[in-house]
PDB file of C-alpha atoms and ligand atoms in Angstrom:
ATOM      1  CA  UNK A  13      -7.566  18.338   3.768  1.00  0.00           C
ATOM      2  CA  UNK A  14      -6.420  14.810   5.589  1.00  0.00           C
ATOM      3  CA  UNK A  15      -9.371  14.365   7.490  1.00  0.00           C
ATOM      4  CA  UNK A  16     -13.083  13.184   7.465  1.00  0.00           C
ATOM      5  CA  UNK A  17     -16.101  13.615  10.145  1.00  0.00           C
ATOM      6  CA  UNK A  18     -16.157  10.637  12.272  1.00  0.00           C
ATOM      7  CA  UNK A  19     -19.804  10.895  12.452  1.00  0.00           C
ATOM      8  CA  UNK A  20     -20.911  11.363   8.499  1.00  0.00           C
ATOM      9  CA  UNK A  21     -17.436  10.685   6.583  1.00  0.00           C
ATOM     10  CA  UNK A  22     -17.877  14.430   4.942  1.00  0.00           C
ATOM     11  CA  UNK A  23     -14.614  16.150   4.768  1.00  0.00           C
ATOM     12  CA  UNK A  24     -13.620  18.169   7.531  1.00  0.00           C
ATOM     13  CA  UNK A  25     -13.214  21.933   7.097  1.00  0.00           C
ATOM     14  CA  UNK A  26     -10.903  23.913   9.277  1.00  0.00           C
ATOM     15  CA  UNK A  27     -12.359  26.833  10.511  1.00  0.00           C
ATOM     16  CA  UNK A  28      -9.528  29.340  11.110  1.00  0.00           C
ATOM     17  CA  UNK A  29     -10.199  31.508  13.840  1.00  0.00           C
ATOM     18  CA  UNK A  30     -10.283  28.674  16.118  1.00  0.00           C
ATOM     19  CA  UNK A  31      -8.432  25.833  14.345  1.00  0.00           C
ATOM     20  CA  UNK A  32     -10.907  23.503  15.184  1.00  0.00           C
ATOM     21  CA  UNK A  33     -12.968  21.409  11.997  1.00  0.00           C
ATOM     22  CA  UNK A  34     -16.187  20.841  10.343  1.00  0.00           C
ATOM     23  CA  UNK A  35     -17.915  19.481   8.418  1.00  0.00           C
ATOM     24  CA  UNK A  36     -21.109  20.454   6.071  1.00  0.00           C
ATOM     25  CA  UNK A  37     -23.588  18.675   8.196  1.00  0.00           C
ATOM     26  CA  UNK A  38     -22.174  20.956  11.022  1.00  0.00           C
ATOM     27  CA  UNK A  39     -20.557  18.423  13.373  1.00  0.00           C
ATOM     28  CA  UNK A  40     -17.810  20.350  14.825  1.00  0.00           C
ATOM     29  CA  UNK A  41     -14.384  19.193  16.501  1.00  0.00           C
ATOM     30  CA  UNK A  42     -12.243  21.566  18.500  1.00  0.00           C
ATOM     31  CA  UNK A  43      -8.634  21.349  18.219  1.00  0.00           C
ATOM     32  CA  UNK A  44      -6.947  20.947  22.135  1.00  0.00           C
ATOM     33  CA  UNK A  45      -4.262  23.540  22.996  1.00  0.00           C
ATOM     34  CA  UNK A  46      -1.576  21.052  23.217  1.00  0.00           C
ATOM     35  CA  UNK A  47      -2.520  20.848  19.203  1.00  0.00           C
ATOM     36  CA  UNK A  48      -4.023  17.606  18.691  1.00  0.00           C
ATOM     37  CA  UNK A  49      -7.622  17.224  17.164  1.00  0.00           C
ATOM     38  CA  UNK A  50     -10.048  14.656  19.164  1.00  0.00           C
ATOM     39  CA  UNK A  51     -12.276  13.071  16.255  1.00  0.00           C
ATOM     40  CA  UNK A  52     -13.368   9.512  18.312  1.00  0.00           C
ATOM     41  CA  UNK A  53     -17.174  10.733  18.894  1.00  0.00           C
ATOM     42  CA  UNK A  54     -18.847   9.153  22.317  1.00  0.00           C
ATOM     43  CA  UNK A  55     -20.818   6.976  20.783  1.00  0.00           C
ATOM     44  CA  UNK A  56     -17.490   5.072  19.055  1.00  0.00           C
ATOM     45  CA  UNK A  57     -16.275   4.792  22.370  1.00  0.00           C
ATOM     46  CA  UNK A  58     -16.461   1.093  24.317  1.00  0.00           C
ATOM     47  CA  UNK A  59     -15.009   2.629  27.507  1.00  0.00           C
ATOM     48  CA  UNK A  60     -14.668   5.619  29.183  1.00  0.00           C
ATOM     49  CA  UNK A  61     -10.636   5.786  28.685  1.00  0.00           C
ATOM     50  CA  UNK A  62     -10.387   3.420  26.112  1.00  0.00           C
ATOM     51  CA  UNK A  63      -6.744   2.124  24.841  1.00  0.00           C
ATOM     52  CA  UNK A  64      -3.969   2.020  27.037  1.00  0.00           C
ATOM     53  CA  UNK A  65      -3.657   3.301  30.531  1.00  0.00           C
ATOM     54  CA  UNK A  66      -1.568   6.995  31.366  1.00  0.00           C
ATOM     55  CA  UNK A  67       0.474   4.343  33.278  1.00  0.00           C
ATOM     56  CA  UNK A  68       1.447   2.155  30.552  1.00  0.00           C
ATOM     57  CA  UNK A  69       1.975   5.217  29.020  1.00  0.00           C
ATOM     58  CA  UNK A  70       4.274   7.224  31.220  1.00  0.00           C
ATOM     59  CA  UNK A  71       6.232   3.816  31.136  1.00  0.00           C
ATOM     60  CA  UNK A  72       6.516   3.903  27.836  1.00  0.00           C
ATOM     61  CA  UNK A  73       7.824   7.067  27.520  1.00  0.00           C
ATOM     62  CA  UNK A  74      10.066   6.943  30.325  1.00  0.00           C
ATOM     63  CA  UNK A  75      11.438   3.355  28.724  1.00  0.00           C
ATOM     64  CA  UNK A  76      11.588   4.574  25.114  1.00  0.00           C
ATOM     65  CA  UNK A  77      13.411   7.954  25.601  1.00  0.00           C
ATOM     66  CA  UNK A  78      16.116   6.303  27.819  1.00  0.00           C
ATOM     67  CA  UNK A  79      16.633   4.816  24.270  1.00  0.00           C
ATOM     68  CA  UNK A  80      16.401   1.120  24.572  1.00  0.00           C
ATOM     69  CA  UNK A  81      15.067   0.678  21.581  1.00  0.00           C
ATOM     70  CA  UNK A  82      16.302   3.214  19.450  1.00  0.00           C
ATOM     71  CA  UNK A  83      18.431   1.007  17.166  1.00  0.00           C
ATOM     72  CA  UNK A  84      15.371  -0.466  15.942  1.00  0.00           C
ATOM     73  CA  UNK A  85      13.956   3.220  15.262  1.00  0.00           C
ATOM     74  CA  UNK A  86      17.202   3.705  13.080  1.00  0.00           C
ATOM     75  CA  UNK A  87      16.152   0.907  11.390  1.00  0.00           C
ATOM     76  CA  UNK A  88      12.923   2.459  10.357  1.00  0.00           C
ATOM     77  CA  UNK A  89      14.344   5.348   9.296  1.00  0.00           C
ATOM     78  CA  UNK A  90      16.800   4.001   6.970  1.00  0.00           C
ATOM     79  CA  UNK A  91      14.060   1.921   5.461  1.00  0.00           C
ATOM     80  CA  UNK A  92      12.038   4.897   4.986  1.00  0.00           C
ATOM     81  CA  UNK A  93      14.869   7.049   3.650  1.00  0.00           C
ATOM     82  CA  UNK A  94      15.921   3.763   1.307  1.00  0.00           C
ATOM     83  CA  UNK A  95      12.175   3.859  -0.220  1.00  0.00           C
ATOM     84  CA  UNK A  96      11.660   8.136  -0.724  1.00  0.00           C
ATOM     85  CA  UNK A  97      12.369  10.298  -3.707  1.00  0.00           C
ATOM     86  CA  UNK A  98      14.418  12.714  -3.013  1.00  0.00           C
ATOM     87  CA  UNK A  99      13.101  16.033  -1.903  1.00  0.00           C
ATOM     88  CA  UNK A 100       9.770  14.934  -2.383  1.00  0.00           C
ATOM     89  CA  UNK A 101       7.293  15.063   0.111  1.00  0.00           C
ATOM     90  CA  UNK A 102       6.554  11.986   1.921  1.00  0.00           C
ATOM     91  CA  UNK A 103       2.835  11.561   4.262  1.00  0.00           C
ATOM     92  CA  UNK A 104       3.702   9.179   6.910  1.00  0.00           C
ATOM     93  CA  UNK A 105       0.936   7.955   9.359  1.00  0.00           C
ATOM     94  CA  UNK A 106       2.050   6.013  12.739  1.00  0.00           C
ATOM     95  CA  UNK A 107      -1.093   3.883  13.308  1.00  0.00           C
ATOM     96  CA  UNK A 108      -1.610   3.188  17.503  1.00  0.00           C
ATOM     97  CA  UNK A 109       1.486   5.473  18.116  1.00  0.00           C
ATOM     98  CA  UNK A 110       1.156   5.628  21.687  1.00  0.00           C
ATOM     99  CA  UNK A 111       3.004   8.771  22.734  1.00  0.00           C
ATOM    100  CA  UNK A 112       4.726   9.179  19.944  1.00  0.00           C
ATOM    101  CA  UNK A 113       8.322   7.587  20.288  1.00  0.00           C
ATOM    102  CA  UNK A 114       8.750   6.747  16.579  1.00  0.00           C
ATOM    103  CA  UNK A 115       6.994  10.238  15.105  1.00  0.00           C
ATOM    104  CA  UNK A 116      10.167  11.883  17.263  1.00  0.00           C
ATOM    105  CA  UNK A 117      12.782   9.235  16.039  1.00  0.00           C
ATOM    106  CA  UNK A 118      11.196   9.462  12.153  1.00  0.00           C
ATOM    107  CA  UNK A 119      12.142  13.174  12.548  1.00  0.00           C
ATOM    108  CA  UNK A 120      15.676  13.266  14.151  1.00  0.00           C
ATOM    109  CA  UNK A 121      16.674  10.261  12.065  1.00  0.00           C
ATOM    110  CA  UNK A 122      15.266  10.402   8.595  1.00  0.00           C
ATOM    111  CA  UNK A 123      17.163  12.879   6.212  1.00  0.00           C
ATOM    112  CA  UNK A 124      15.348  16.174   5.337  1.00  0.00           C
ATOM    113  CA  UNK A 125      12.851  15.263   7.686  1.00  0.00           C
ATOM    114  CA  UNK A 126      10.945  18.996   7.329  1.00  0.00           C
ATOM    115  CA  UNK A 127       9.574  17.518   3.942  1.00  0.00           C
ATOM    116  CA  UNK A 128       7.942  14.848   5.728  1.00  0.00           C
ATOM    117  CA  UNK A 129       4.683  14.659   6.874  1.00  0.00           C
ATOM    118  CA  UNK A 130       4.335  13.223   9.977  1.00  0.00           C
ATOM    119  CA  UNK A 131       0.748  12.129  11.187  1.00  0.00           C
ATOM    120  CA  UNK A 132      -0.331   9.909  14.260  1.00  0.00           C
ATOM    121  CA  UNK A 133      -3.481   8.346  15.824  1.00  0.00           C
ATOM    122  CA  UNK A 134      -4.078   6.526  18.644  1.00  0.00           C
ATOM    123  CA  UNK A 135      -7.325   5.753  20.851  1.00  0.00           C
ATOM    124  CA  UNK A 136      -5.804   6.854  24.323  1.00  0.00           C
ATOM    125  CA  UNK A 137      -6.414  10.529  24.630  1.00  0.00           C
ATOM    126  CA  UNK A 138      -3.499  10.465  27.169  1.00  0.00           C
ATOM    127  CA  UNK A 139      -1.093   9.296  24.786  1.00  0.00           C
ATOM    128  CA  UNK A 140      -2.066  11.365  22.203  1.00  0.00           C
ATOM    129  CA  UNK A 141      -2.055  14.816  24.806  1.00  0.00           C
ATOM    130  CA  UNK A 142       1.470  13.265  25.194  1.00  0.00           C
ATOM    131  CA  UNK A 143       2.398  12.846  21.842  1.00  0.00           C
ATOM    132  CA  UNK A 144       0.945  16.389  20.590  1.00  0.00           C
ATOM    133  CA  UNK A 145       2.657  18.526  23.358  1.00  0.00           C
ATOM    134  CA  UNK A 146       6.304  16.797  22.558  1.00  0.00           C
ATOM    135  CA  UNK A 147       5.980  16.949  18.373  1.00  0.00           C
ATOM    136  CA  UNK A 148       4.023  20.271  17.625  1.00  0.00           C
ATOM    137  CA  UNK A 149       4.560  20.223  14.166  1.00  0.00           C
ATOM    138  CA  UNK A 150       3.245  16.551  13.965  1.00  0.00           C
ATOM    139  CA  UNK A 151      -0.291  15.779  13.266  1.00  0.00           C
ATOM    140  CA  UNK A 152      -1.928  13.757  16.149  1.00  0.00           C
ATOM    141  CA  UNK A 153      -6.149  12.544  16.435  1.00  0.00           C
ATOM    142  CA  UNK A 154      -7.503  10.608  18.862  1.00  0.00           C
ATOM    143  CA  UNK A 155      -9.394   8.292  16.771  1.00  0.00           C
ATOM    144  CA  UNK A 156      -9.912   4.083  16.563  1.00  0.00           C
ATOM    145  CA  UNK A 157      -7.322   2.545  14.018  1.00  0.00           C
ATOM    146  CA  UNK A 158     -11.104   0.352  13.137  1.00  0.00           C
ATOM    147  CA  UNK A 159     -12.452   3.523  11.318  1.00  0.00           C
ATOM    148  CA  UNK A 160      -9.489   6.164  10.737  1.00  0.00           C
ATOM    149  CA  UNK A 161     -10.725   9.787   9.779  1.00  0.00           C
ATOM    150  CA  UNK A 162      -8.661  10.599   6.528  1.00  0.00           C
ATOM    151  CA  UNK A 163      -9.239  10.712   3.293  1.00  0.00           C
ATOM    152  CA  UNK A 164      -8.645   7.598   1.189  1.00  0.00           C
ATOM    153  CA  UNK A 165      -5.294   7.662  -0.577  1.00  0.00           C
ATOM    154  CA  UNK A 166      -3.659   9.927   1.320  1.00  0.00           C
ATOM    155  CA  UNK A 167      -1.032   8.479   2.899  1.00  0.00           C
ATOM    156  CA  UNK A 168       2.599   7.099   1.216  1.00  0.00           C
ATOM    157  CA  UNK A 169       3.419   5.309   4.655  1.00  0.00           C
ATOM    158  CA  UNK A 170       1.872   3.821   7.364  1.00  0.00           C
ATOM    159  CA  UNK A 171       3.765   2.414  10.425  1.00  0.00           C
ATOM    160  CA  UNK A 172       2.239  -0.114  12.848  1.00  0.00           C
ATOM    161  CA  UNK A 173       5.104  -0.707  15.314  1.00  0.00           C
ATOM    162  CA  UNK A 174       3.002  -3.018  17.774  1.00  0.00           C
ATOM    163  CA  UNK A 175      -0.275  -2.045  17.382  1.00  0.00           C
ATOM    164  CA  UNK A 176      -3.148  -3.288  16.777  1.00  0.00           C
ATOM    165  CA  UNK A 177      -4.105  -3.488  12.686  1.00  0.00           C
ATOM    166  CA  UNK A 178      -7.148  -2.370  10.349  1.00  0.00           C
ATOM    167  CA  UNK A 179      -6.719  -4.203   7.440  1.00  0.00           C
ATOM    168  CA  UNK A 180      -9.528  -2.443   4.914  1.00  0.00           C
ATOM    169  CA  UNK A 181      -8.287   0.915   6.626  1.00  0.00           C
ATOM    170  CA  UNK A 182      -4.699  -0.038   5.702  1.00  0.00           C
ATOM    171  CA  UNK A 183      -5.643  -0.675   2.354  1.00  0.00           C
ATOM    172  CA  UNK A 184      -8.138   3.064   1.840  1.00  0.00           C
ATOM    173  CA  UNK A 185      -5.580   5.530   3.493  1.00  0.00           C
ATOM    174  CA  UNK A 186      -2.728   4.531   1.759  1.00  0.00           C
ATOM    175  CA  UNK A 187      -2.099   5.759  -2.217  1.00  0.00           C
ATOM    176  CA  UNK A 188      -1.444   3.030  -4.747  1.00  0.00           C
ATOM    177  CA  UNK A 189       2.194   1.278  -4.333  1.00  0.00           C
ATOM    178  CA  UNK A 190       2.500   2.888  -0.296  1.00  0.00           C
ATOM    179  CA  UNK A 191       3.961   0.909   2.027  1.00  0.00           C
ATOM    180  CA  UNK A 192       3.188  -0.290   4.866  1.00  0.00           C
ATOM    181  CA  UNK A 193       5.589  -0.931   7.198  1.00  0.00           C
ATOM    182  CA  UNK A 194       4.736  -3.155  10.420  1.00  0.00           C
ATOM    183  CA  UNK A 195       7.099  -4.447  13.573  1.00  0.00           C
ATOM    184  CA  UNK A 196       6.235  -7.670  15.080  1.00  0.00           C
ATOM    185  CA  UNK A 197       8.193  -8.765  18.271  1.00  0.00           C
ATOM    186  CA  UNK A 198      10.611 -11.794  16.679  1.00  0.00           C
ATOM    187  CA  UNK A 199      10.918 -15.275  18.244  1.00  0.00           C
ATOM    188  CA  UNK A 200      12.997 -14.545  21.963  1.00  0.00           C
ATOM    189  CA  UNK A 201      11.932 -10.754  22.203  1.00  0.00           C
ATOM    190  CA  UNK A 202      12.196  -9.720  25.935  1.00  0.00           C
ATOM    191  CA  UNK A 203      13.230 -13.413  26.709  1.00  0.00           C
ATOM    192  CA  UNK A 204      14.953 -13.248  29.709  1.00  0.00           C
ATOM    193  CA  UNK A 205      12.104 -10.917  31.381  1.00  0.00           C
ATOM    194  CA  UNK A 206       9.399 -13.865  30.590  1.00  0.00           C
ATOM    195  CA  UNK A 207      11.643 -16.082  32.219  1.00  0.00           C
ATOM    196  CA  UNK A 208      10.712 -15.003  35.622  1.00  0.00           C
ATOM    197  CA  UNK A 209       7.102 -14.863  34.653  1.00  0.00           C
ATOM    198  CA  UNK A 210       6.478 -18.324  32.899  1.00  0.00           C
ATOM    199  CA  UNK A 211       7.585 -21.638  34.247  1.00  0.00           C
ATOM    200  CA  UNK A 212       8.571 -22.549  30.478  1.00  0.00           C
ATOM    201  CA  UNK A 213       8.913 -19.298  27.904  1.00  0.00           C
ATOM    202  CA  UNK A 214       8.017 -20.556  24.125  1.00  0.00           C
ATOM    203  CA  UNK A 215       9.695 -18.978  21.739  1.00  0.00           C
ATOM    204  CA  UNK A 216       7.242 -16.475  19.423  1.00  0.00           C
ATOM    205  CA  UNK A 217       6.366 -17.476  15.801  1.00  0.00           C
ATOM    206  CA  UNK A 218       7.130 -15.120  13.232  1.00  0.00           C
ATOM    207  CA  UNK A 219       4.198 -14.641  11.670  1.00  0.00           C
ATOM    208  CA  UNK A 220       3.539 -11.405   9.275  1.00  0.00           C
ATOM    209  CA  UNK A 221      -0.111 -11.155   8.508  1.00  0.00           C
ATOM    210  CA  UNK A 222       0.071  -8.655   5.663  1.00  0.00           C
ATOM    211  CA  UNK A 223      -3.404  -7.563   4.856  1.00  0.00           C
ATOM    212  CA  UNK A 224      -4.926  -8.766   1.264  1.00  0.00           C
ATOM    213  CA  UNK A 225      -3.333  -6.844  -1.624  1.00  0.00           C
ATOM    214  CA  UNK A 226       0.163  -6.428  -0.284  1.00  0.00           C
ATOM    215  CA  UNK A 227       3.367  -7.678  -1.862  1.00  0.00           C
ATOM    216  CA  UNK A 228       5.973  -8.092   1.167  1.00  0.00           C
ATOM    217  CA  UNK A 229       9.200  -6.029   0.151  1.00  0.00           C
ATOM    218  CA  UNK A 230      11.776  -6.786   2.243  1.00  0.00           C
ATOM    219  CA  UNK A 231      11.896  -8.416   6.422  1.00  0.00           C
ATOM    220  CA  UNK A 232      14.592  -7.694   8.215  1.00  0.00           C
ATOM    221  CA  UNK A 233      15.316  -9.130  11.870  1.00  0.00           C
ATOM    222  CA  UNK A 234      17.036  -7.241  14.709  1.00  0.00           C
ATOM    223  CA  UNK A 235      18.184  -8.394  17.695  1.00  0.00           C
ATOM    224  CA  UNK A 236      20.682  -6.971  20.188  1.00  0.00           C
ATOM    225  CA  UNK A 237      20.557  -6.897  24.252  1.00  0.00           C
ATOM    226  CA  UNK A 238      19.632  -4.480  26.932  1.00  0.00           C
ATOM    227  CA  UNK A 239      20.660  -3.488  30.267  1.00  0.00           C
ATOM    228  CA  UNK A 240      18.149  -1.767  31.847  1.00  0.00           C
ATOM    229  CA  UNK A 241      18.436  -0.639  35.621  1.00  0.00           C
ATOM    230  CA  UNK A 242      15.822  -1.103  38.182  1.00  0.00           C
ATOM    231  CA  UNK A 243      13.534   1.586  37.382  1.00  0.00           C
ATOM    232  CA  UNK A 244      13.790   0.860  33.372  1.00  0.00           C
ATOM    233  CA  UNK A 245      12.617  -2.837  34.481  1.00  0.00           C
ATOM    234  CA  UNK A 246       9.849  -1.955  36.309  1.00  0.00           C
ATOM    235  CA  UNK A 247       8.754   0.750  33.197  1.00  0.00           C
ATOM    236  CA  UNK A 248       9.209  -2.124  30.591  1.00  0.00           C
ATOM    237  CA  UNK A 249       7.617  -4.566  32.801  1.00  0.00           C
ATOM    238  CA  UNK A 250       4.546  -1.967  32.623  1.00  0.00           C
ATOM    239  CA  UNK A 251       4.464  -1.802  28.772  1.00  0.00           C
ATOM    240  CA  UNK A 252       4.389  -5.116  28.405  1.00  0.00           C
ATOM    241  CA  UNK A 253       1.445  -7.924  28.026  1.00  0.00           C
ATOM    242  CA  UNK A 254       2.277  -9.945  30.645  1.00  0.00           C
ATOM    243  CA  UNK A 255       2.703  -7.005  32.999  1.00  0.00           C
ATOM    244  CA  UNK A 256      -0.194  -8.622  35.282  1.00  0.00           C
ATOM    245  CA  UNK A 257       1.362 -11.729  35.276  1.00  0.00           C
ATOM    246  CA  UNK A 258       4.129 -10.521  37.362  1.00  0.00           C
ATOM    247  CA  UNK A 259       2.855  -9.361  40.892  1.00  0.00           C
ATOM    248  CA  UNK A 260       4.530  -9.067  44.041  1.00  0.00           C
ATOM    249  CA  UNK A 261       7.190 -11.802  44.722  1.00  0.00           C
ATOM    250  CA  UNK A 262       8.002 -12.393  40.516  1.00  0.00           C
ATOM    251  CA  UNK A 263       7.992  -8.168  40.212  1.00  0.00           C
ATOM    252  CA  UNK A 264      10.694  -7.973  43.396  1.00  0.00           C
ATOM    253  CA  UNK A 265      12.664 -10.567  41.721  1.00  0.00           C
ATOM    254  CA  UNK A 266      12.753  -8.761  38.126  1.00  0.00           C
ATOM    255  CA  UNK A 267      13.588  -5.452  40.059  1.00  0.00           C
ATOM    256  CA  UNK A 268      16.343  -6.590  42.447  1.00  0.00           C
ATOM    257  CA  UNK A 269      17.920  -9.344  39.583  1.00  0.00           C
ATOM    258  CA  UNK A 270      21.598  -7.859  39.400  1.00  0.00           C
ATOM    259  CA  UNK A 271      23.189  -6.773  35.805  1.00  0.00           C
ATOM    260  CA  UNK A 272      20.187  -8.600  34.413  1.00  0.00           C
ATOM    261  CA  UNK A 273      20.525  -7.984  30.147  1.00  0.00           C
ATOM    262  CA  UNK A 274      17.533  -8.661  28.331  1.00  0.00           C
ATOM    263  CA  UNK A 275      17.247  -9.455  24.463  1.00  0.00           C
ATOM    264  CA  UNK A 276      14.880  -7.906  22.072  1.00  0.00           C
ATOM    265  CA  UNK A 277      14.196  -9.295  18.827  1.00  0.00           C
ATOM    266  CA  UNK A 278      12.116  -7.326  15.991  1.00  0.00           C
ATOM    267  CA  UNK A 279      11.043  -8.508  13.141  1.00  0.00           C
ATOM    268  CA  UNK A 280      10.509  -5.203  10.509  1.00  0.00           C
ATOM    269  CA  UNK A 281       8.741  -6.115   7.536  1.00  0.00           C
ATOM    270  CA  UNK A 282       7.552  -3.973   4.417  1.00  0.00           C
ATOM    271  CA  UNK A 283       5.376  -4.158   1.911  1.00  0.00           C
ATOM    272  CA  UNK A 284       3.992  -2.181  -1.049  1.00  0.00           C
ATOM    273  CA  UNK A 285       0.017  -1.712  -1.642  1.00  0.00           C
ATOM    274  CA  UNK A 286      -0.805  -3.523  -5.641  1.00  0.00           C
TER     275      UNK A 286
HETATM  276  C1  SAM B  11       1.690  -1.650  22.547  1.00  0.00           C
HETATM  277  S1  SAM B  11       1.172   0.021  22.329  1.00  0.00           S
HETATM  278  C2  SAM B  11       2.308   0.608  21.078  1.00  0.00           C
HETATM  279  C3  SAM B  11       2.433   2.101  21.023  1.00  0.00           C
HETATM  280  C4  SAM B  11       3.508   2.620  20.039  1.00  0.00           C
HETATM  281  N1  SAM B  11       3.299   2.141  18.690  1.00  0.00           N
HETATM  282  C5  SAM B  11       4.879   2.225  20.538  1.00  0.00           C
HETATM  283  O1  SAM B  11       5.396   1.200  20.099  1.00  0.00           O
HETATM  284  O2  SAM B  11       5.417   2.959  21.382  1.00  0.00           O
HETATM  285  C6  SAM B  11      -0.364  -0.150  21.466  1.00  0.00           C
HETATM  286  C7  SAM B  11      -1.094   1.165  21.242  1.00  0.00           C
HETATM  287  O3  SAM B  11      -2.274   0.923  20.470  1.00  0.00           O
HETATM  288  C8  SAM B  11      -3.328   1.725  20.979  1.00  0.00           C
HETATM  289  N2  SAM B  11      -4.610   1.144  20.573  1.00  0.00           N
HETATM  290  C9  SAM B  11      -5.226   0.047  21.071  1.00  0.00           C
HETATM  291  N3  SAM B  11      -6.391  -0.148  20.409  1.00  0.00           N
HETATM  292  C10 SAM B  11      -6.494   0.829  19.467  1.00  0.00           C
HETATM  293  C11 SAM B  11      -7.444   1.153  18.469  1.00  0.00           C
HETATM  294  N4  SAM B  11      -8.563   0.448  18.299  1.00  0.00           N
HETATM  295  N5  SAM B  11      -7.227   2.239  17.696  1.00  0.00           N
HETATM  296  C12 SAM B  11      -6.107   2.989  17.851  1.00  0.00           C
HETATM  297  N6  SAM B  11      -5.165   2.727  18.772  1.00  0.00           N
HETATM  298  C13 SAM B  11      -5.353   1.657  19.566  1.00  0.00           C
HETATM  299  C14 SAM B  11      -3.070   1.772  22.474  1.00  0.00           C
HETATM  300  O4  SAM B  11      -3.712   2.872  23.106  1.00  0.00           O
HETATM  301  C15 SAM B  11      -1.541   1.851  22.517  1.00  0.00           C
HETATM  302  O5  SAM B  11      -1.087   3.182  22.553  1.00  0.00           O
HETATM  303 ZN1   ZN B  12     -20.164  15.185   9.786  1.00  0.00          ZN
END
């Protein structure tokens, strides 16, 4: 079984009338209808909706499946299919996956995708709900990327495509020589979008913290434009950082700019656990 209690790191059970787990000291988790198992107990919880917003993540979705960013997704992909063995299984985990953009892409994209094993956990219930009802034969938890709820060595893969990291979890859920694979945002990513938020926009450093025990494999950059329409804007605007930054007057002129093209720039980097 992939999972562990939250509450007293005993492997979970699944009881099979319901499809819900336990564990031997009886703490119990019920599995949602829209599939997805919520293992982030109360008392882990700093806020009542913690992670990001239904907002940011409607925008997200609405901005990922009009497919903006799907060339970078093929990149994944081919990366993962370069590093497989054939026909073998492969456990993938997509750490802070949000509603699940790159779980759907790994799928679609990757060759004999139905030996995969596609997992993903994020904190936002909302994204997760999201994720679950879209990718039913995925895995999705709600759980905190600080203290994941699998077994140790369990995973070949684990993506982290701009989320926030668990170094010491990276290292336990993944088996010896798995890969992590992590996107960064590269030096001008969303450049011309910052300009009409900052006075002066500095360009990013590229800078690929790999946690302690990983050999980097191979970095690749990609970089193409955009052309999103109003509506796309606005969405991006929403997934972005600096989304507060840009209120009223800044916002209209981002919406109303015309054929405004936007670069993105994305570092993808991989490395192997030693
Ligand atoms: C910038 S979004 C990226 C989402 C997704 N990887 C994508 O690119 O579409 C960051 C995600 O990390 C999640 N997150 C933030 N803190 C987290 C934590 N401690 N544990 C798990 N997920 C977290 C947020 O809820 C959000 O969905
Ligand atoms: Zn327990």
């Amino acid at each position: 079984m992939p999972y562990i209690c939250p509450i007293c790191q005993s492997p979970l059970v699944k009881h099979l009338p319901s499809q819900g787990y336990y564990c031997k000291n009886k703490h119990h988790f019920d599995k949602a209808k829209e599939g997805y198992l919520n293992l982030l107990p109360v008392q882990h919880k700093k806020s009542k909706q913690p992670g990001d917003s239904r907002a940011m993540m409607r925008s997200r979705r609405h901005f990922l499946e009009a497919g903006f960013y799907q060339q970078m997704a093929k990149a994944l992909a081919t990366i993962i299919d370069k590093h497989r063995t054939e026909n073998l299984p492969m456990r993938i985990l997509d750490m802070g996956c949000g509603e699940g953009y790159y779980s759907r892409q790994i799928e679609v994209l990757c060759n004999n995708s139905d030996t995969l094993e596609l997992h993903g956990i994020d904190i936002a219930k909302n994204a997760i709900l999201a994720a679950a009802k879209k990718q039913p034969n995925a895995h999705f938890i709600v759980a905190s990327n600080k203290c994941m709820p699998y077994t140790g060595e369990y995973f070949d893969l684990i993506l982290r495509v701009y989320a926030p990291s668990n170094d010491a979890e990276v290292q336990r859920l993944l088996k010896p020589d798995g890969l992590l694979l992590v996107v960064t945002p590269g030096p001008r990513h969303l450049w011309q979008l910052k300009e009409f938020i900052y006075k002066k926009v500095n360009q990013h450093e590229i800078n690929i913290d790999l946690p302690n025990g990983f050999e980097q494999m191979e970095s690749q950059r990609i970089s193409y434009e955009i052309k999103p329409d109003q509506e796309q804007r606005m969405a991006l605007l929403q997934m972005t950082p600096f989304a507060w930054r840009a209120k009223g007057e800044v916002q209209n002129n981002i919406q109303r700019a015309t054929g405004l093209e936007i670069e993105t720039d994305f570092i993808l980097t991989l490395a192997i656990k030693k």
